[in-house]
Coordinates of C-alpha atoms and ligand atoms in Angstrom, one line a residue:
X1 CA 14.0 -24.0 -20.0
X2 CA 15.8 -20.7 -20.5
X3 CA 13.6 -19.5 -17.6
X4 CA 15.6 -21.5 -15.1
X5 CA 18.4 -20.0 -12.9
X6 CA 21.9 -21.5 -13.4
X7 CA 22.2 -24.9 -11.8
X8 CA 24.0 -24.9 -8.4
X9 CA 24.8 -27.3 -5.6
X10 CA 25.0 -31.1 -6.6
X11 CA 23.7 -30.4 -10.2
X12 CA 26.7 -28.0 -10.7
X13 CA 29.1 -30.6 -9.5
X14 CA 27.8 -33.3 -11.7
X15 CA 27.5 -31.0 -14.8
X16 CA 30.2 -32.5 -17.2
X17 CA 30.7 -29.0 -18.8
X18 CA 31.3 -27.3 -15.4
X19 CA 34.5 -25.5 -14.5
X20 CA 36.5 -27.9 -12.3
X21 CA 37.5 -25.2 -9.8
X22 CA 36.6 -26.3 -6.2
X23 CA 35.2 -23.5 -4.0
X24 CA 32.4 -23.0 -1.5
X25 CA 29.4 -21.5 -3.2
X26 CA 26.7 -21.4 -0.4
X27 CA 27.8 -18.0 0.8
X28 CA 27.9 -16.6 -2.8
X29 CA 24.2 -17.5 -3.0
X30 CA 23.5 -14.9 -0.3
X31 CA 26.0 -12.3 -1.6
X32 CA 24.9 -9.1 -3.4
X33 CA 28.0 -7.7 -5.0
X34 CA 27.2 -4.9 -7.3
X35 CA 23.5 -5.2 -6.7
X36 CA 21.4 -2.0 -5.9
X37 CA 18.9 -2.1 -3.1
X38 CA 16.3 0.5 -2.0
X39 CA 14.8 0.5 1.5
X40 CA 12.0 2.8 2.5
X41 CA 11.9 3.6 6.2
X42 CA 15.7 3.0 6.0
X43 CA 16.5 5.9 8.4
X44 CA 16.1 3.9 11.6
X45 CA 14.7 0.8 13.2
X46 CA 14.1 -2.3 11.2
X47 CA 14.7 -0.5 7.9
X48 CA 18.2 0.7 8.8
X49 CA 19.0 -2.8 10.2
X50 CA 18.0 -4.3 6.9
X51 CA 20.0 -1.7 4.9
X52 CA 23.1 -2.5 6.9
X53 CA 22.6 -6.3 6.4
X54 CA 22.3 -5.9 2.6
X55 CA 25.3 -3.5 2.4
X56 CA 27.3 -6.1 4.4
X57 CA 26.3 -8.7 1.8
X58 CA 27.8 -6.3 -0.8
X59 CA 25.0 -4.2 -2.0
X60 CA 24.8 -0.5 -2.8
X61 CA 21.8 0.6 -0.6
X62 CA 19.6 3.6 -0.8
X63 CA 17.7 4.5 2.3
X64 CA 14.5 6.5 1.6
X65 CA 12.8 8.2 4.5
X66 CA 11.0 11.4 5.7
X67 CA 13.7 13.4 7.6
X68 CA 15.4 16.0 5.3
X69 CA 18.8 14.8 6.5
X70 CA 19.9 11.6 8.2
X71 CA 20.8 11.8 11.9
X72 CA 24.0 10.8 13.6
X73 CA 23.1 7.1 14.1
X74 CA 22.4 6.7 10.4
X75 CA 25.6 8.5 9.7
X76 CA 27.5 6.1 12.0
X77 CA 26.2 3.2 10.1
X78 CA 27.1 4.8 6.8
X79 CA 30.7 5.4 8.0
X80 CA 31.0 1.8 9.2
X81 CA 29.8 0.5 5.8
X82 CA 32.4 2.8 4.1
X83 CA 35.1 1.0 6.2
X84 CA 33.9 -2.5 5.2
X85 CA 36.6 -4.5 3.4
X86 CA 35.4 -5.9 0.0
X87 CA 33.8 -9.3 -0.2
X88 CA 36.3 -12.2 -0.5
X89 CA 37.3 -13.4 -3.9
X90 CA 35.8 -16.8 -3.2
X91 CA 32.4 -15.3 -2.4
X92 CA 32.4 -12.9 -5.4
X93 CA 33.6 -15.6 -7.8
X94 CA 30.4 -17.7 -7.2
X95 CA 28.0 -14.8 -7.1
X96 CA 25.8 -14.4 -10.1
X97 CA 27.0 -12.2 -13.0
X98 CA 27.5 -9.0 -11.1
X99 CA 30.7 -7.0 -11.0
X100 CA 32.2 -6.6 -7.6
X101 CA 31.8 -3.0 -6.3
X102 CA 32.2 -1.5 -2.9
X103 CA 29.2 -1.3 -0.6
X104 CA 27.7 2.1 0.2
X105 CA 24.8 3.6 2.0
X106 CA 23.1 6.6 0.4
X107 CA 20.2 8.7 1.9
X108 CA 17.3 10.2 0.0
X109 CA 14.5 12.2 1.7
X110 CA 11.0 11.4 0.3
X111 CA 7.5 10.5 1.4
X112 CA 6.2 7.2 0.1
X113 CA 2.6 8.4 0.1
X114 CA 3.5 10.6 -2.9
X115 CA 3.3 8.3 -6.0
X116 CA 5.0 10.6 -8.5
X117 CA 7.7 11.5 -6.0
X118 CA 8.3 7.8 -5.2
X119 CA 8.5 7.0 -8.9
X120 CA 11.0 9.8 -9.4
X121 CA 13.2 8.5 -6.6
X122 CA 13.4 5.0 -8.1
X123 CA 14.0 6.5 -11.6
X124 CA 16.8 8.7 -10.2
X125 CA 18.4 5.6 -8.5
X126 CA 18.0 3.5 -11.7
X127 CA 19.6 6.2 -13.8
X128 CA 22.5 6.9 -11.3
X129 CA 23.4 3.2 -10.7
X130 CA 22.1 1.6 -13.9
X131 CA 19.9 -0.9 -12.0
X132 CA 17.6 -1.6 -9.2
X133 CA 17.8 -5.3 -7.9
X134 CA 16.1 -5.2 -4.5
X135 CA 13.3 -3.1 -2.9
X136 CA 12.3 -3.4 0.7
X137 CA 9.1 -1.5 1.5
X138 CA 9.6 -1.0 5.3
X139 CA 8.1 2.5 5.9
X140 CA 5.1 2.3 8.2
X141 CA 3.5 3.8 11.3
X142 CA 1.6 2.3 14.3
X143 CA -1.4 3.9 15.9
X144 CA -4.0 2.7 18.4
X145 CA -7.6 3.6 18.8
X146 CA -10.8 1.8 19.8
X147 CA -12.7 0.7 16.6
X148 CA -15.9 2.5 17.8
X149 CA -14.1 5.8 18.1
X150 CA -11.3 5.6 15.4
X151 CA -11.3 9.0 13.6
X152 CA -11.7 8.7 9.8
X153 CA -8.8 11.0 9.0
X154 CA -6.4 9.0 11.3
X155 CA -7.6 5.8 9.7
X156 CA -7.0 7.1 6.2
X157 CA -3.6 8.5 7.2
X158 CA -2.5 5.1 8.4
X159 CA -3.7 3.3 5.4
X160 CA -2.1 6.0 3.1
X161 CA 1.3 5.2 4.6
X162 CA 1.1 1.4 5.4
X163 CA -0.9 0.4 2.2
X164 CA -0.7 3.0 -0.5
X165 CA 2.9 3.9 0.4
X166 CA 3.9 0.3 0.2
X167 CA 2.1 -0.1 -3.1
X168 CA 3.6 3.0 -4.6
X169 CA 7.1 1.7 -3.5
X170 CA 6.7 -1.7 -5.0
X171 CA 5.1 -0.3 -8.2
X172 CA 8.0 2.2 -8.7
X173 CA 10.6 -0.5 -8.1
X174 CA 8.9 -3.0 -10.4
X175 CA 8.6 -0.4 -13.1
X176 CA 12.4 0.1 -13.1
X177 CA 13.1 -3.7 -12.9
X178 CA 10.8 -4.3 -15.9
X179 CA 12.3 -1.4 -17.8
X180 CA 15.9 -2.7 -17.3
X181 CA 15.0 -6.3 -17.5
X182 CA 16.2 -7.1 -14.0
X183 CA 15.0 -10.2 -12.2
X184 CA 14.5 -8.3 -9.0
X185 CA 13.3 -9.1 -5.5
X186 CA 10.6 -7.0 -3.8
X187 CA 10.1 -7.5 -0.1
X188 CA 7.2 -5.9 1.6
X189 CA 7.4 -5.6 5.5
X190 CA 4.1 -6.8 6.8
X191 CA 3.6 -8.0 10.4
X192 CA 2.2 -10.8 12.3
X193 CA -0.7 -8.4 12.8
X194 CA -1.6 -9.0 9.2
X195 CA -2.7 -12.5 10.2
X196 CA -3.7 -12.2 13.8
X197 CA -5.3 -9.5 16.1
X198 CA -2.9 -8.4 18.8
X199 CA -4.3 -9.6 22.2
X200 CA -5.5 -6.6 24.1
X201 CA -4.6 -4.0 21.6
X202 CA -6.8 -1.6 19.6
X203 CA -4.9 -1.9 16.3
X204 CA -7.8 -2.1 13.8
X205 CA -6.2 0.2 11.3
X206 CA -2.7 -1.2 11.6
X207 CA -3.9 -4.8 11.4
X208 CA -6.1 -4.0 8.4
X209 CA -3.1 -2.4 6.7
X210 CA -0.8 -5.3 7.3
X211 CA -3.4 -7.8 6.0
X212 CA -3.6 -5.7 2.8
X213 CA 0.1 -5.8 2.5
X214 CA 0.1 -9.7 2.6
X215 CA -2.5 -9.8 -0.2
X216 CA -0.7 -7.1 -2.2
X217 CA 2.4 -9.2 -2.3
X218 CA 0.5 -12.3 -3.5
X219 CA -1.2 -10.4 -6.2
X220 CA 1.9 -8.6 -7.4
X221 CA 4.0 -11.9 -7.3
X222 CA 1.6 -13.5 -9.6
X223 CA 1.5 -10.5 -12.0
X224 CA 5.2 -10.0 -12.1
X225 CA 6.5 -13.7 -12.1
X226 CA 6.6 -13.7 -16.0
X227 CA 9.0 -10.7 -15.7
X228 CA 11.1 -12.9 -13.3
X229 CA 10.4 -10.5 -10.4
X230 CA 9.8 -12.0 -7.0
X231 CA 7.5 -10.4 -4.4
X232 CA 7.4 -11.6 -0.8
X233 CA 6.5 -10.4 2.7
X234 CA 8.3 -10.6 6.0
X235 CA 5.9 -10.7 9.1
X236 CA 7.9 -9.8 12.2
X237 CA 6.3 -10.3 15.6
X238 CA 7.1 -7.8 18.4
X239 CA 10.4 -6.2 17.7
X240 CA 11.9 -3.6 20.1
X241 CA 12.3 -0.4 18.1
X242 CA 11.5 3.3 18.5
X243 CA 8.0 2.5 17.0
X244 CA 7.3 -0.1 19.7
X245 CA 9.2 1.8 22.5
X246 CA 6.9 4.8 22.0
X247 CA 3.9 2.5 22.6
X248 CA 5.4 0.4 25.4
X249 CA 7.2 3.1 27.5
X250 CA 4.0 4.7 28.8
X251 CA 2.7 1.2 29.8
X252 CA 5.3 -0.4 32.0
X253 CA 3.7 -3.7 32.3
X254 CA 3.2 -4.2 28.6
X255 CA 6.7 -5.3 27.7
X256 CA 6.5 -8.3 29.9
X257 CA 3.0 -9.0 28.7
X258 CA 4.0 -9.0 25.1
X259 CA 7.0 -11.1 25.9
X260 CA 4.9 -13.7 27.6
X261 CA 2.8 -14.1 24.5
X262 CA 5.5 -16.1 22.7
X263 CA 7.3 -19.3 23.9
X264 CA 10.7 -17.5 23.7
X265 CA 9.3 -15.1 26.3
X266 CA 11.0 -12.0 24.9
X267 CA 10.7 -9.4 22.3
X268 CA 12.8 -9.7 19.1
X269 CA 15.7 -7.3 18.1
X270 CA 15.9 -5.7 14.7
X271 CA 19.2 -7.6 13.9
X272 CA 17.2 -10.9 14.2
X273 CA 15.7 -10.0 10.7
X274 CA 19.1 -9.7 9.0
X275 CA 19.2 -13.3 7.8
X276 CA 15.6 -13.4 6.4
X277 CA 15.9 -10.1 4.5
X278 CA 19.3 -11.1 2.9
X279 CA 18.0 -14.6 2.0
X280 CA 14.9 -13.0 0.3
X281 CA 17.0 -10.4 -1.5
X282 CA 19.6 -12.8 -2.9
X283 CA 19.9 -15.7 -5.2
X284 CA 19.5 -18.1 -2.3
X285 CA 15.7 -17.7 -2.7
X286 CA 15.1 -17.8 -6.4
X287 CA 12.1 -20.3 -6.1
X288 CA 10.4 -18.2 -3.4
X289 CA 7.6 -15.8 -4.4
X290 CA 4.2 -14.9 -3.1
X291 CA 5.3 -16.1 0.3
X292 CA 5.1 -14.7 3.9
X293 CA 8.2 -15.2 6.1
X294 CA 7.0 -15.2 9.8
X295 CA 9.7 -14.2 12.3
X296 CA 7.8 -13.8 15.6
X297 CA 9.6 -15.9 18.2
X298 CA 6.8 -18.4 18.0
X299 CA 4.0 -16.0 18.9
X300 CA 1.8 -17.5 16.2
X301 CA 2.6 -21.1 17.3
X302 CA 0.7 -20.5 20.6
Ligands
NAD1 N1 8.7 -3.0 15.5 C1 7.8 -4.0 15.4 O1 7.5 -4.7 16.5 C2 7.2 -4.4 14.1 C3 6.6 -5.6 13.9 C4 6.0 -6.0 12.8 C5 6.1 -5.1 11.7 N2 6.8 -3.9 11.8 C6 6.9 -3.0 10.6 O2 8.3 -2.9 10.3 C7 8.4 -1.6 9.7 C8 9.5 -0.8 10.4 O3 9.0 -0.7 11.8 P1 10.0 -0.1 12.9 O4 9.7 -0.8 14.1 O5 11.4 -0.1 12.4 O6 9.4 1.4 13.0 P2 10.1 2.8 13.0 O7 9.1 3.8 13.4 O8 11.4 2.7 13.8 O9 10.6 3.0 11.5 C9 9.7 3.3 10.6 C10 10.3 4.3 9.5 O10 9.4 4.6 8.5 C11 9.4 6.0 8.2 N3 8.3 6.5 7.6 C12 7.0 6.7 8.1 N4 6.2 7.2 7.2 C13 6.8 7.5 6.1 C14 6.5 8.0 4.8 N5 5.3 8.5 4.6 N6 7.5 8.0 3.9 C15 8.8 7.5 4.2 N7 9.1 7.0 5.3 C16 8.2 6.9 6.3 C17 9.6 6.6 9.6 O11 10.2 8.0 9.4 C18 10.6 5.7 10.2 O12 12.1 6.0 9.9 C19 7.0 -1.0 9.7 O13 6.3 -1.1 8.5 C20 6.3 -1.7 10.8 O14 4.9 -1.8 10.7 C21 7.3 -3.5 13.0

């Protein structure tokens, strides 16, 4: 029974030994005061949006990405995080066992395809902060080529980033969580393309890579559950970012075509993933592991 998280909700109210203070605890479940999160691909797009969400929830967030230095957009988000007021006393009081500390955003340049380098990044963060609670493996690339012509080196390159890089990230995070005895949350960014083929698109390498990420998360979730580490995936549908813009801009009709493929008749925005990543990172999802969260505007319902 020591394996179970602290009772909350109705059980906490009915517990005769409970402290009689009356306060809201639902927002505390989602709060991350004093927790340390690492997000690869956190320089822009979905990764930066998720980094901001976790920082707003109270976390210290490390963004790991390729550029040697962050650009002005990233710096603007960092400055905004620096100005955030601390979480309210009521939220921090109910949040599990972590000291309140100020949110911050930190940038580290690294390539996730380098296994030793990725391990070194997580070791450095664990030694600097004393913990790693959350890992979001978001770094990825999208390429298109017909399956009959797909060049081998291009196929290998995409798999190296989208599969090997995601594994090296999750592995490096899990090693620090196990070493420090932290019941962490690892979130791998997959895609609806891991479960369906995108209509009219030649995405064989990308779709293969995202399918691998789904299965990677299930396998790691089962192996790491005894160490109380949870591993889940988020599968977004079409989200408008620099990645998709680079693909859509030369094909003016494609934006409307992709929109028409879901019942909401639009592409998603990166901020529409804030809730799901915060939920998976936090104690609001303690019984969720080995699962895939589909956020696709209903694309797969059709
Ligand atoms: N945009 C979408 O519609 C969509 C849908 C489903 C899934 N996804 C996934 O979400 C993730 C983020 O996508 P996005 O749209 O924000 O793309 P993006 O291109 O805006 O961001 C991806 C980030 O990953 C970084 N990156 C690439 N290779 C790297 C490496 N080797 N090491 C470290 N960082 C690296 C890039 O520099 C970039 O900052 C990707 O894994 C993508 O496959 C995106």
